[in-house]
């Protein structure tokens, strides 16, 4: 079975926020609902199979495309408050549960 989604890989100019529903466990739907309240997009559910063959279910809640040379302040900064609140909702170990990636020339952000 082929899976094209990889939580760490983005196209040039892409800004994406994804939730690892597998890592969130019992809290997945609560956090997903909260993301909707924060103004994120309707989720696109994706499957990622890690290096040991374990499948993970991800919800892409924001996926936008810009020019690669776009000013990151105009792309990422408008989402700062929502990203902070989402990150807090995914604690502890938010770095395993939420993936924020901006593939822009001036801003190679992966958190």
PDB file of C-alpha atoms in Angstrom:
ATOM      1  CA  UNK A   1       0.000   0.000   0.000  1.00  0.00           C
ATOM      2  CA  UNK A   2       1.425   3.375  -1.054  1.00  0.00           C
ATOM      3  CA  UNK A   3       1.194   6.417   1.209  1.00  0.00           C
ATOM      4  CA  UNK A   4       2.141   9.823  -0.177  1.00  0.00           C
ATOM      5  CA  UNK A   5       1.705  11.814   3.026  1.00  0.00           C
ATOM      6  CA  UNK A   6       4.739  12.528   5.195  1.00  0.00           C
ATOM      7  CA  UNK A   7       4.233  14.905   8.141  1.00  0.00           C
ATOM      8  CA  UNK A   8       7.700  16.465   7.799  1.00  0.00           C
ATOM      9  CA  UNK A   9       7.794  16.917   4.022  1.00  0.00           C
ATOM     10  CA  UNK A  10       6.191  19.899   2.318  1.00  0.00           C
ATOM     11  CA  UNK A  11       6.232  21.371  -1.152  1.00  0.00           C
ATOM     12  CA  UNK A  12       7.989  24.673  -1.851  1.00  0.00           C
ATOM     13  CA  UNK A  13       5.729  27.507  -0.685  1.00  0.00           C
ATOM     14  CA  UNK A  14       3.533  25.253   1.436  1.00  0.00           C
ATOM     15  CA  UNK A  15       2.313  26.147   4.923  1.00  0.00           C
ATOM     16  CA  UNK A  16       0.713  23.208   6.726  1.00  0.00           C
ATOM     17  CA  UNK A  17      -0.560  22.325  10.191  1.00  0.00           C
ATOM     18  CA  UNK A  18      -1.350  18.690  10.977  1.00  0.00           C
ATOM     19  CA  UNK A  19      -2.444  16.802  14.083  1.00  0.00           C
ATOM     20  CA  UNK A  20      -1.230  13.293  14.859  1.00  0.00           C
ATOM     21  CA  UNK A  21      -4.516  11.729  15.929  1.00  0.00           C
ATOM     22  CA  UNK A  22      -2.782   8.463  16.800  1.00  0.00           C
ATOM     23  CA  UNK A  23      -0.460  10.230  19.268  1.00  0.00           C
ATOM     24  CA  UNK A  24      -3.346  12.248  20.715  1.00  0.00           C
ATOM     25  CA  UNK A  25      -5.177   9.018  21.522  1.00  0.00           C
ATOM     26  CA  UNK A  26      -8.393   9.527  23.514  1.00  0.00           C
ATOM     27  CA  UNK A  27      -8.010  13.316  23.207  1.00  0.00           C
ATOM     28  CA  UNK A  28      -7.936  13.302  19.379  1.00  0.00           C
ATOM     29  CA  UNK A  29     -11.548  14.325  18.732  1.00  0.00           C
ATOM     30  CA  UNK A  30     -11.479  16.918  21.518  1.00  0.00           C
ATOM     31  CA  UNK A  31      -8.373  18.597  20.054  1.00  0.00           C
ATOM     32  CA  UNK A  32      -9.727  18.284  16.517  1.00  0.00           C
ATOM     33  CA  UNK A  33     -12.957  20.001  17.589  1.00  0.00           C
ATOM     34  CA  UNK A  34     -10.932  22.711  19.349  1.00  0.00           C
ATOM     35  CA  UNK A  35      -8.939  23.314  16.165  1.00  0.00           C
ATOM     36  CA  UNK A  36     -12.219  24.003  14.350  1.00  0.00           C
ATOM     37  CA  UNK A  37     -13.163  26.544  17.037  1.00  0.00           C
ATOM     38  CA  UNK A  38      -9.811  28.264  16.459  1.00  0.00           C
ATOM     39  CA  UNK A  39     -10.658  28.719  12.777  1.00  0.00           C
ATOM     40  CA  UNK A  40      -8.599  25.973  11.182  1.00  0.00           C
ATOM     41  CA  UNK A  41      -9.910  24.270   8.047  1.00  0.00           C
ATOM     42  CA  UNK A  42     -12.024  21.122   7.907  1.00  0.00           C
ATOM     43  CA  UNK A  43      -9.568  18.244   8.404  1.00  0.00           C
ATOM     44  CA  UNK A  44      -8.182  16.093   5.632  1.00  0.00           C
ATOM     45  CA  UNK A  45      -7.373  12.701   7.096  1.00  0.00           C
ATOM     46  CA  UNK A  46      -4.089  11.127   6.017  1.00  0.00           C
ATOM     47  CA  UNK A  47      -2.206   7.968   6.888  1.00  0.00           C
ATOM     48  CA  UNK A  48       1.533   7.915   7.464  1.00  0.00           C
ATOM     49  CA  UNK A  49       3.475   4.702   7.999  1.00  0.00           C
ATOM     50  CA  UNK A  50       6.587   5.292  10.088  1.00  0.00           C
ATOM     51  CA  UNK A  51       9.966   3.612   9.634  1.00  0.00           C
ATOM     52  CA  UNK A  52       8.959   0.495  11.567  1.00  0.00           C
ATOM     53  CA  UNK A  53       5.708   0.059   9.666  1.00  0.00           C
ATOM     54  CA  UNK A  54       3.339   1.462  12.283  1.00  0.00           C
ATOM     55  CA  UNK A  55       0.497   3.448  10.718  1.00  0.00           C
ATOM     56  CA  UNK A  56      -0.439   6.844  12.141  1.00  0.00           C
ATOM     57  CA  UNK A  57      -3.597   8.799  11.375  1.00  0.00           C
ATOM     58  CA  UNK A  58      -3.063  12.505  10.786  1.00  0.00           C
ATOM     59  CA  UNK A  59      -5.550  15.332  10.287  1.00  0.00           C
ATOM     60  CA  UNK A  60      -4.285  18.152   8.086  1.00  0.00           C
ATOM     61  CA  UNK A  61      -6.144  21.180   9.469  1.00  0.00           C
ATOM     62  CA  UNK A  62      -4.410  23.885   7.433  1.00  0.00           C
ATOM     63  CA  UNK A  63      -2.737  23.572   4.055  1.00  0.00           C
ATOM     64  CA  UNK A  64      -2.009  26.692   2.040  1.00  0.00           C
ATOM     65  CA  UNK A  65       0.245  27.369  -0.929  1.00  0.00           C
ATOM     66  CA  UNK A  66       2.245  30.515  -1.525  1.00  0.00           C
ATOM     67  CA  UNK A  67       5.142  31.593  -3.667  1.00  0.00           C
ATOM     68  CA  UNK A  68       8.349  30.102  -2.273  1.00  0.00           C
ATOM     69  CA  UNK A  69       9.756  33.627  -1.801  1.00  0.00           C
ATOM     70  CA  UNK A  70       6.659  34.865   0.108  1.00  0.00           C
ATOM     71  CA  UNK A  71       7.303  36.848   3.281  1.00  0.00           C
ATOM     72  CA  UNK A  72       6.882  34.366   6.162  1.00  0.00           C
ATOM     73  CA  UNK A  73       5.524  37.140   8.385  1.00  0.00           C
ATOM     74  CA  UNK A  74       2.542  37.445   6.036  1.00  0.00           C
ATOM     75  CA  UNK A  75       2.024  33.668   5.911  1.00  0.00           C
ATOM     76  CA  UNK A  76       2.698  32.372   9.427  1.00  0.00           C
ATOM     77  CA  UNK A  77       2.244  35.381  11.726  1.00  0.00           C
ATOM     78  CA  UNK A  78      -1.539  35.704  11.211  1.00  0.00           C
ATOM     79  CA  UNK A  79      -1.857  32.224  12.752  1.00  0.00           C
ATOM     80  CA  UNK A  80       0.443  32.844  15.757  1.00  0.00           C
ATOM     81  CA  UNK A  81      -2.274  33.038  18.404  1.00  0.00           C
ATOM     82  CA  UNK A  82      -4.202  30.013  17.108  1.00  0.00           C
ATOM     83  CA  UNK A  83      -0.995  27.981  16.765  1.00  0.00           C
ATOM     84  CA  UNK A  84      -0.018  28.816  20.340  1.00  0.00           C
ATOM     85  CA  UNK A  85      -3.428  27.759  21.667  1.00  0.00           C
ATOM     86  CA  UNK A  86      -3.391  24.571  19.595  1.00  0.00           C
ATOM     87  CA  UNK A  87       0.119  23.742  20.833  1.00  0.00           C
ATOM     88  CA  UNK A  88      -1.002  24.222  24.444  1.00  0.00           C
ATOM     89  CA  UNK A  89      -4.017  21.946  23.848  1.00  0.00           C
ATOM     90  CA  UNK A  90      -1.663  19.196  22.626  1.00  0.00           C
ATOM     91  CA  UNK A  91       0.613  19.265  25.696  1.00  0.00           C
ATOM     92  CA  UNK A  92       2.305  17.293  27.091  1.00  0.00           C
ATOM     93  CA  UNK A  93       4.645  16.321  24.282  1.00  0.00           C
ATOM     94  CA  UNK A  94       2.987  18.616  21.731  1.00  0.00           C
ATOM     95  CA  UNK A  95       5.979  18.169  19.423  1.00  0.00           C
ATOM     96  CA  UNK A  96       4.777  14.588  18.822  1.00  0.00           C
ATOM     97  CA  UNK A  97       1.135  15.559  18.304  1.00  0.00           C
ATOM     98  CA  UNK A  98       1.139  18.688  16.154  1.00  0.00           C
ATOM     99  CA  UNK A  99       3.301  19.419  13.128  1.00  0.00           C
ATOM    100  CA  UNK A 100       3.674  22.995  11.883  1.00  0.00           C
ATOM    101  CA  UNK A 101       5.651  23.354   8.685  1.00  0.00           C
ATOM    102  CA  UNK A 102       6.352  26.332   6.448  1.00  0.00           C
ATOM    103  CA  UNK A 103       8.494  25.644   3.396  1.00  0.00           C
ATOM    104  CA  UNK A 104       9.398  29.201   2.449  1.00  0.00           C
ATOM    105  CA  UNK A 105      12.712  30.593   1.281  1.00  0.00           C
ATOM    106  CA  UNK A 106      13.209  32.782   4.373  1.00  0.00           C
ATOM    107  CA  UNK A 107      11.496  30.532   6.861  1.00  0.00           C
ATOM    108  CA  UNK A 108      12.187  26.814   7.109  1.00  0.00           C
ATOM    109  CA  UNK A 109       9.935  26.237  10.119  1.00  0.00           C
ATOM    110  CA  UNK A 110       9.237  22.771  11.415  1.00  0.00           C
ATOM    111  CA  UNK A 111       7.952  22.459  14.935  1.00  0.00           C
TER     112      UNK A 111
END
